[in-house]
Amino acid sequence: MIWVIGSKGMLGTEVCRTLKENKIDFIGTDSNVSILDFKVLEEFAAGKKISFIVNCAAYTAVDKAESDEENARALNAEGPRNIARLAKKIGCPLIHISTDYVFNGSATSPITEDFPIKPIGVYGQTKAEGEKAVAEETNDYYILRTAWLYGYNGKNFVYTMIHAMNARDNLKVVNDQRGTPTNCTTLANVILKIVQSRDSSAAPQNDKIPYGIYHVTDEGETTWFDFAKEIFTRGLEAGIVTNKNCAVNPCATSEYPTPAKRPAYSVLSKKKIQKTLGIKLPEWQESLKSFINSSCFDKKRIEL
Ligand SMILES: NC(=O)c1ccc[n+]([C@@H]2O[C@H](COP(=O)([O-])OP(=O)(O)OC[C@H]3O[C@@H](n4cnc5c(N)ncnc54)[C@H](OP(=O)(O)O)[C@@H]3O)[C@@H](O)[C@H]2O)c1
């Protein structure tokens, strides 16, 4: 039985959907089984034959974290330590999700897994501490660093942009941060493959994927501005962007100061995960198109 922690979050929902589609037994929990308390986790796992843990729970409010460091650290560092400790105790592997925000954005070419960690804000710092905590508690872990995530069940850039495009005639979007938009479906499919490689109830015949850190996003790279333009084009085609007169213009990050600094360059190298799994990850434009055209697209989230 796979245990998905943070199962009702944006990524967790997609992980559960993917496991269900593939008829893999799982159980999901959220803050009702708090990762902040080791005993609570231990009691929950007792007698359940947990064979794999996927941790999608986190403190994800990047700006709020700057003034709420204690809670961010509890969820992003202490929680993962509890989960990893439990995984070791019950003898099951752990997939833990991390972020491009563990890097400072100074790279100029796709960032590999061994690139030095140097977070520039509280969220990134506490996520980096979470990675370290996981590795200190167990050897049987996968840390999947992802970036610029959007999914059906969550507040994200795609829904925000479409709502804004329909509500306004002018939008400014930053053009000096580079990264790769990532559909949660892409990451959930990679999680599925890793689970299938280890979990005997899922697919015993597959080769085991080696433990370690992997970067997983969609393929390609862009800026938030070009991402917004693609959302506009695809949204018009799909009939969900209804205000064709909305002008989308570029601006500099300095025009939109936020409490947390964002890394200027966040493109992660996907070579390792693609080689290890023998797969080709989808281009971000393809993933966006399927998101916008999917029956799971939640139109309520873009209502005016
Ligand atoms: N969103 C992005 O753009 C992005 C980018 C890079 C990496 N990531 C990483 O991807 C992962 C998934 O992010 P997401 O955006 O899907 O997260 P999310 O939608 O904010 O979901 C967070 C989940 O954590 C759960 N949670 C909160 N406190 C908890 C507690 N004490 N015990 C157990 N569960 C608790 C929440 O449950 P309740 O609803 O019950 O509180 C919720 O299910 C995170 O590790 C994040 O750091 C995200």
Coordinates of C-alpha atoms and ligand atoms in Angstrom, one line a residue:
M1 CA 0.0 0.0 0.0
I2 CA 1.4 3.4 -1.0
W3 CA 0.9 6.3 1.5
V4 CA 0.5 9.7 -0.2
I5 CA 1.1 12.5 2.3
G6 CA -0.3 15.8 1.2
S7 CA -2.9 13.9 -0.9
K8 CA -5.3 16.8 -1.4
G9 CA -2.7 19.4 -2.3
M10 CA -2.1 20.3 -6.0
L11 CA 0.5 17.6 -6.7
G12 CA -0.9 15.1 -4.2
T13 CA -4.2 15.1 -6.0
E14 CA -2.6 14.3 -9.3
V15 CA -0.4 11.6 -7.7
C16 CA -3.5 9.9 -6.2
R17 CA -5.4 10.1 -9.5
T18 CA -2.4 8.5 -11.4
L19 CA -2.1 5.7 -8.8
K20 CA -5.9 5.1 -9.0
E21 CA -5.8 5.0 -12.8
N22 CA -3.1 2.4 -12.6
K23 CA -5.0 0.3 -10.0
I24 CA -2.3 0.7 -7.4
D25 CA -3.5 0.6 -3.8
F26 CA -2.9 3.8 -1.9
I27 CA -4.0 5.8 1.1
G28 CA -3.9 9.6 1.3
T29 CA -3.6 11.9 4.3
D30 CA -3.2 15.6 4.8
S31 CA -3.0 17.7 8.0
N32 CA -5.4 15.3 9.6
V33 CA -2.3 13.1 10.1
S34 CA 0.2 15.8 10.9
I35 CA 3.8 15.2 9.7
L36 CA 4.9 17.5 12.6
D37 CA 4.3 14.6 15.1
F38 CA 6.3 11.4 14.7
K39 CA 4.0 9.5 17.0
V40 CA 0.9 10.5 15.0
L41 CA 2.6 9.2 11.8
E42 CA 3.8 6.0 13.5
E43 CA 0.3 5.3 14.9
F44 CA -1.3 5.9 11.5
A45 CA 1.1 3.5 9.7
A46 CA 0.7 0.7 12.3
G47 CA -0.9 -2.4 10.8
K48 CA -1.3 -0.9 7.3
K49 CA 1.5 -2.7 5.4
I50 CA 2.8 0.6 4.0
S51 CA 5.3 -0.3 1.2
F52 CA 6.1 3.2 -0.1
I53 CA 5.7 6.8 1.1
V54 CA 5.3 9.7 -1.2
N55 CA 5.5 13.1 0.6
C56 CA 3.8 15.9 -1.3
A57 CA 3.1 17.9 1.9
A58 CA 4.9 21.2 2.4
Y59 CA 4.7 24.8 3.4
T60 CA 4.4 26.3 -0.1
A61 CA 3.6 30.0 0.5
V62 CA 6.9 31.4 -0.7
D63 CA 6.3 35.0 0.3
K64 CA 4.5 34.3 3.6
A65 CA 7.4 32.1 4.6
E66 CA 9.7 35.2 4.9
S67 CA 7.7 36.3 8.0
D68 CA 6.7 32.8 9.2
E69 CA 10.0 31.0 9.3
E70 CA 9.1 28.8 12.3
N71 CA 6.1 27.2 10.6
A72 CA 7.9 26.9 7.2
R73 CA 10.8 25.1 8.9
A74 CA 8.4 22.8 10.8
L75 CA 6.6 21.7 7.6
N76 CA 9.5 21.7 5.2
A77 CA 12.3 20.4 7.4
E78 CA 11.1 18.8 10.6
G79 CA 8.1 17.1 9.0
P80 CA 10.2 15.4 6.3
R81 CA 12.6 14.3 9.0
N82 CA 9.8 12.6 10.9
I83 CA 8.6 11.0 7.7
A84 CA 12.0 9.7 6.7
R85 CA 12.6 8.4 10.2
L86 CA 9.4 6.5 10.0
A87 CA 10.1 5.2 6.5
K88 CA 13.4 3.8 7.8
K89 CA 11.7 2.3 10.9
I90 CA 9.1 0.5 8.9
G91 CA 11.5 -0.4 6.1
C92 CA 9.9 1.3 3.1
P93 CA 11.3 3.7 0.5
L94 CA 10.4 7.4 0.5
I95 CA 9.8 9.8 -2.4
H96 CA 10.2 13.4 -1.1
I97 CA 9.4 16.4 -3.3
S98 CA 11.8 19.4 -3.3
T99 CA 12.3 22.5 -5.4
D100 CA 14.5 24.7 -7.7
Y101 CA 14.4 27.3 -4.9
V102 CA 17.3 25.4 -3.2
F103 CA 19.5 27.1 -5.8
N104 CA 20.3 30.8 -6.0
G105 CA 19.5 31.3 -9.6
S106 CA 23.1 32.2 -10.7
A107 CA 23.5 29.3 -13.0
T108 CA 23.5 30.0 -16.8
S109 CA 22.9 26.4 -18.1
P110 CA 20.5 23.7 -16.9
I111 CA 21.2 22.9 -13.3
T112 CA 22.4 19.3 -12.5
E113 CA 21.7 17.4 -9.3
D114 CA 25.2 18.0 -8.0
F115 CA 25.2 21.8 -8.4
P116 CA 25.8 23.6 -5.1
I117 CA 22.7 24.4 -3.0
K118 CA 22.5 28.1 -2.0
P119 CA 18.9 29.2 -1.2
I120 CA 18.0 32.9 -1.3
G121 CA 14.9 32.9 0.9
V122 CA 13.2 31.1 3.8
Y123 CA 11.2 28.7 1.6
G124 CA 14.2 27.5 -0.3
Q125 CA 16.3 27.4 2.9
T126 CA 13.8 25.3 4.8
K127 CA 13.3 23.0 1.7
A128 CA 17.1 22.5 1.6
E129 CA 17.1 21.6 5.3
G130 CA 14.3 19.1 4.5
E131 CA 16.4 17.4 1.8
K132 CA 19.3 17.2 4.3
A133 CA 17.0 15.8 7.0
V134 CA 15.7 13.1 4.7
A135 CA 19.2 12.0 3.7
E136 CA 20.3 11.9 7.4
E137 CA 17.4 9.7 8.4
T138 CA 17.3 7.1 5.6
N139 CA 19.3 5.8 2.6
D140 CA 16.2 4.6 0.7
Y141 CA 15.0 7.9 -0.6
Y142 CA 14.3 9.7 -3.8
I143 CA 14.4 13.5 -3.7
L144 CA 12.6 14.9 -6.7
R145 CA 13.3 18.6 -7.3
T146 CA 10.7 20.2 -9.4
A147 CA 9.8 23.8 -10.5
W148 CA 7.0 26.1 -11.7
L149 CA 4.3 23.5 -11.0
Y150 CA 0.7 23.8 -12.1
G151 CA -2.1 21.2 -11.6
Y152 CA -5.9 20.9 -11.8
N153 CA -6.5 21.1 -8.0
G154 CA -4.6 24.2 -6.8
K155 CA -4.0 27.9 -7.2
N156 CA -1.4 28.3 -9.9
F157 CA 0.0 30.5 -12.6
V158 CA -2.2 29.1 -15.4
Y159 CA -5.5 29.6 -13.6
T160 CA -4.4 33.0 -12.3
M161 CA -3.4 34.2 -15.8
I162 CA -6.5 33.0 -17.5
H163 CA -8.7 34.7 -14.9
A164 CA -6.7 37.9 -15.2
M165 CA -6.8 37.8 -19.0
N166 CA -10.6 37.6 -19.0
A167 CA -10.9 40.3 -16.3
R168 CA -8.5 42.9 -17.7
D169 CA -7.3 44.4 -21.0
N170 CA -3.7 44.8 -19.9
L171 CA -1.3 42.5 -18.1
K172 CA 2.4 42.8 -17.2
V173 CA 4.4 39.6 -16.7
V174 CA 8.0 39.3 -15.7
N175 CA 10.4 38.6 -18.5
D176 CA 13.7 38.2 -16.6
Q177 CA 13.2 34.9 -14.8
R178 CA 13.9 31.7 -16.7
G179 CA 12.5 28.2 -15.8
T180 CA 10.4 25.4 -17.0
P181 CA 6.6 25.3 -16.4
T182 CA 5.7 21.8 -15.2
N183 CA 2.4 20.0 -15.3
C184 CA 1.8 18.0 -12.2
T185 CA 0.8 15.1 -14.5
T186 CA 4.4 14.9 -15.7
L187 CA 5.8 14.6 -12.2
A188 CA 3.0 12.2 -11.1
N189 CA 3.9 9.9 -14.0
V190 CA 7.6 9.9 -12.9
I191 CA 6.5 9.1 -9.4
L192 CA 4.4 6.2 -10.7
K193 CA 7.4 4.8 -12.6
I194 CA 9.6 5.0 -9.5
V195 CA 6.9 3.3 -7.4
Q196 CA 6.5 0.6 -10.0
S197 CA 10.2 -0.1 -9.9
R198 CA 10.3 -0.8 -6.2
D199 CA 6.8 -1.9 -5.0
S200 CA 6.1 -5.5 -5.5
S201 CA 2.3 -4.9 -5.4
A202 CA 2.7 -2.4 -8.3
A203 CA 4.9 -4.1 -10.8
P204 CA 7.5 -6.6 -9.6
Q205 CA 9.1 -7.2 -13.0
N206 CA 10.7 -3.7 -13.4
D207 CA 14.3 -2.8 -12.7
K208 CA 14.8 -0.9 -9.5
I209 CA 15.4 2.8 -10.0
P210 CA 18.6 3.8 -8.0
Y211 CA 17.9 6.0 -4.9
G212 CA 19.1 9.6 -4.9
I213 CA 18.3 13.1 -6.0
Y214 CA 16.6 13.7 -9.4
H215 CA 15.5 16.8 -11.2
V216 CA 12.0 16.4 -12.7
T217 CA 10.2 19.1 -14.7
D218 CA 8.7 19.3 -18.2
E219 CA 11.3 19.8 -21.0
G220 CA 12.4 23.1 -22.5
E221 CA 12.7 26.5 -20.9
T222 CA 11.0 29.9 -21.0
T223 CA 10.2 33.1 -19.0
W224 CA 7.0 33.8 -17.1
F225 CA 6.1 36.3 -19.9
D226 CA 6.5 33.8 -22.7
F227 CA 4.6 31.2 -20.6
A228 CA 1.8 33.7 -20.2
K229 CA 1.7 34.4 -24.0
E230 CA 1.4 30.6 -24.6
I231 CA -1.4 30.4 -22.1
F232 CA -3.2 33.2 -23.9
T233 CA -2.8 31.5 -27.3
R234 CA -3.8 28.1 -26.1
G235 CA -6.6 29.5 -24.0
L236 CA -8.1 31.4 -26.9
E237 CA -8.0 28.2 -29.0
A238 CA -9.7 26.3 -26.3
G239 CA -12.3 29.0 -25.8
I240 CA -11.4 29.5 -22.1
V241 CA -9.7 32.8 -22.7
T242 CA -12.6 34.9 -23.8
N243 CA -11.1 38.4 -23.9
K244 CA -9.1 38.4 -27.1
N245 CA -8.2 42.0 -26.6
C246 CA -6.1 41.5 -23.5
A247 CA -2.6 42.8 -24.1
V248 CA 0.2 40.8 -22.4
N249 CA 3.3 42.9 -21.9
P250 CA 6.8 42.1 -20.5
C251 CA 8.2 43.8 -17.4
A252 CA 11.2 43.4 -15.1
T253 CA 11.1 41.6 -11.7
S254 CA 12.1 44.9 -10.1
E255 CA 8.7 46.4 -11.1
Y256 CA 7.0 43.8 -8.9
P257 CA 8.8 43.6 -5.6
T258 CA 7.8 40.6 -3.5
P259 CA 8.8 39.7 0.1
A260 CA 10.7 36.7 -1.2
K261 CA 13.4 37.0 -3.9
R262 CA 13.0 34.6 -6.8
P263 CA 15.9 32.8 -8.5
A264 CA 16.6 34.4 -11.9
Y265 CA 17.5 31.1 -13.5
S266 CA 15.7 27.9 -12.5
V267 CA 16.1 25.6 -15.4
L268 CA 16.8 22.1 -14.1
S269 CA 18.7 19.5 -16.2
K270 CA 16.5 16.5 -16.7
K271 CA 19.3 14.3 -18.2
K272 CA 19.6 12.0 -15.2
I273 CA 15.9 11.2 -14.7
Q274 CA 15.4 10.7 -18.5
K275 CA 18.4 8.4 -18.8
T276 CA 17.6 6.4 -15.7
L277 CA 13.9 5.9 -16.6
G278 CA 14.6 5.6 -20.3
I279 CA 11.9 8.2 -21.0
K280 CA 11.5 11.5 -22.8
L281 CA 9.7 14.1 -20.8
P282 CA 7.1 16.2 -22.6
E283 CA 7.9 19.7 -23.8
W284 CA 6.3 22.3 -21.6
Q285 CA 4.1 23.6 -24.4
E286 CA 2.7 20.2 -25.0
S287 CA 2.0 19.7 -21.3
L288 CA 0.3 23.1 -21.1
K289 CA -1.9 22.3 -24.1
S290 CA -3.1 19.0 -22.6
F291 CA -3.8 20.8 -19.3
I292 CA -5.9 23.4 -20.9
N293 CA -7.8 20.9 -23.0
S294 CA -8.3 18.3 -20.3
S295 CA -11.7 17.4 -18.8
C296 CA -10.0 17.9 -15.4
F297 CA -9.4 21.6 -16.1
D298 CA -11.4 23.3 -13.3
K299 CA -13.4 26.2 -14.9
K300 CA -14.6 27.3 -11.5
R301 CA -11.1 28.5 -10.8
I302 CA -11.1 31.0 -13.6
E303 CA -14.6 32.3 -13.1
L304 CA -14.9 36.1 -12.9
Ligands
LIG1 N1 3.7 24.7 -6.3 C1 4.9 24.9 -7.0 O1 5.0 25.7 -7.9 C2 6.1 24.0 -6.6 C3 7.3 24.2 -7.2 C4 8.4 23.4 -6.8 C5 8.3 22.5 -5.9 N2 7.1 22.3 -5.2 C6 7.0 21.3 -4.2 O2 6.0 20.4 -4.6 C7 5.4 19.8 -3.5 C8 3.9 19.9 -3.6 O3 3.5 21.2 -3.7 P1 2.0 21.7 -3.9 O4 2.0 23.0 -4.5 O5 1.2 20.5 -4.5 O6 1.5 21.8 -2.3 P2 0.1 22.3 -1.8 O7 -0.9 22.3 -2.8 O8 0.4 23.6 -1.0 O9 -0.3 21.2 -0.7 C9 0.3 21.1 0.5 C10 -0.2 19.9 1.2 O10 0.4 19.7 2.5 C11 -0.5 19.4 3.4 N3 -0.1 19.7 4.8 C12 0.0 20.9 5.3 N4 0.3 20.8 6.6 C13 0.4 19.5 6.9 C14 0.7 18.8 8.1 N5 1.0 19.4 9.2 N6 0.7 17.4 8.0 C15 0.4 16.8 6.9 N7 0.1 17.4 5.7 C16 0.1 18.8 5.7 C17 -1.8 20.1 3.0 O11 -2.9 19.5 3.6 P3 -4.1 20.5 4.3 O12 -4.8 21.0 3.1 O13 -4.9 19.5 5.1 O14 -3.4 21.5 5.1 C18 -1.7 19.9 1.5 O15 -2.3 18.7 1.1 C19 5.9 20.5 -2.3 O16 7.0 19.8 -1.7 C20 6.5 21.8 -2.8 O17 7.5 22.3 -2.0 C21 6.0 23.1 -5.5

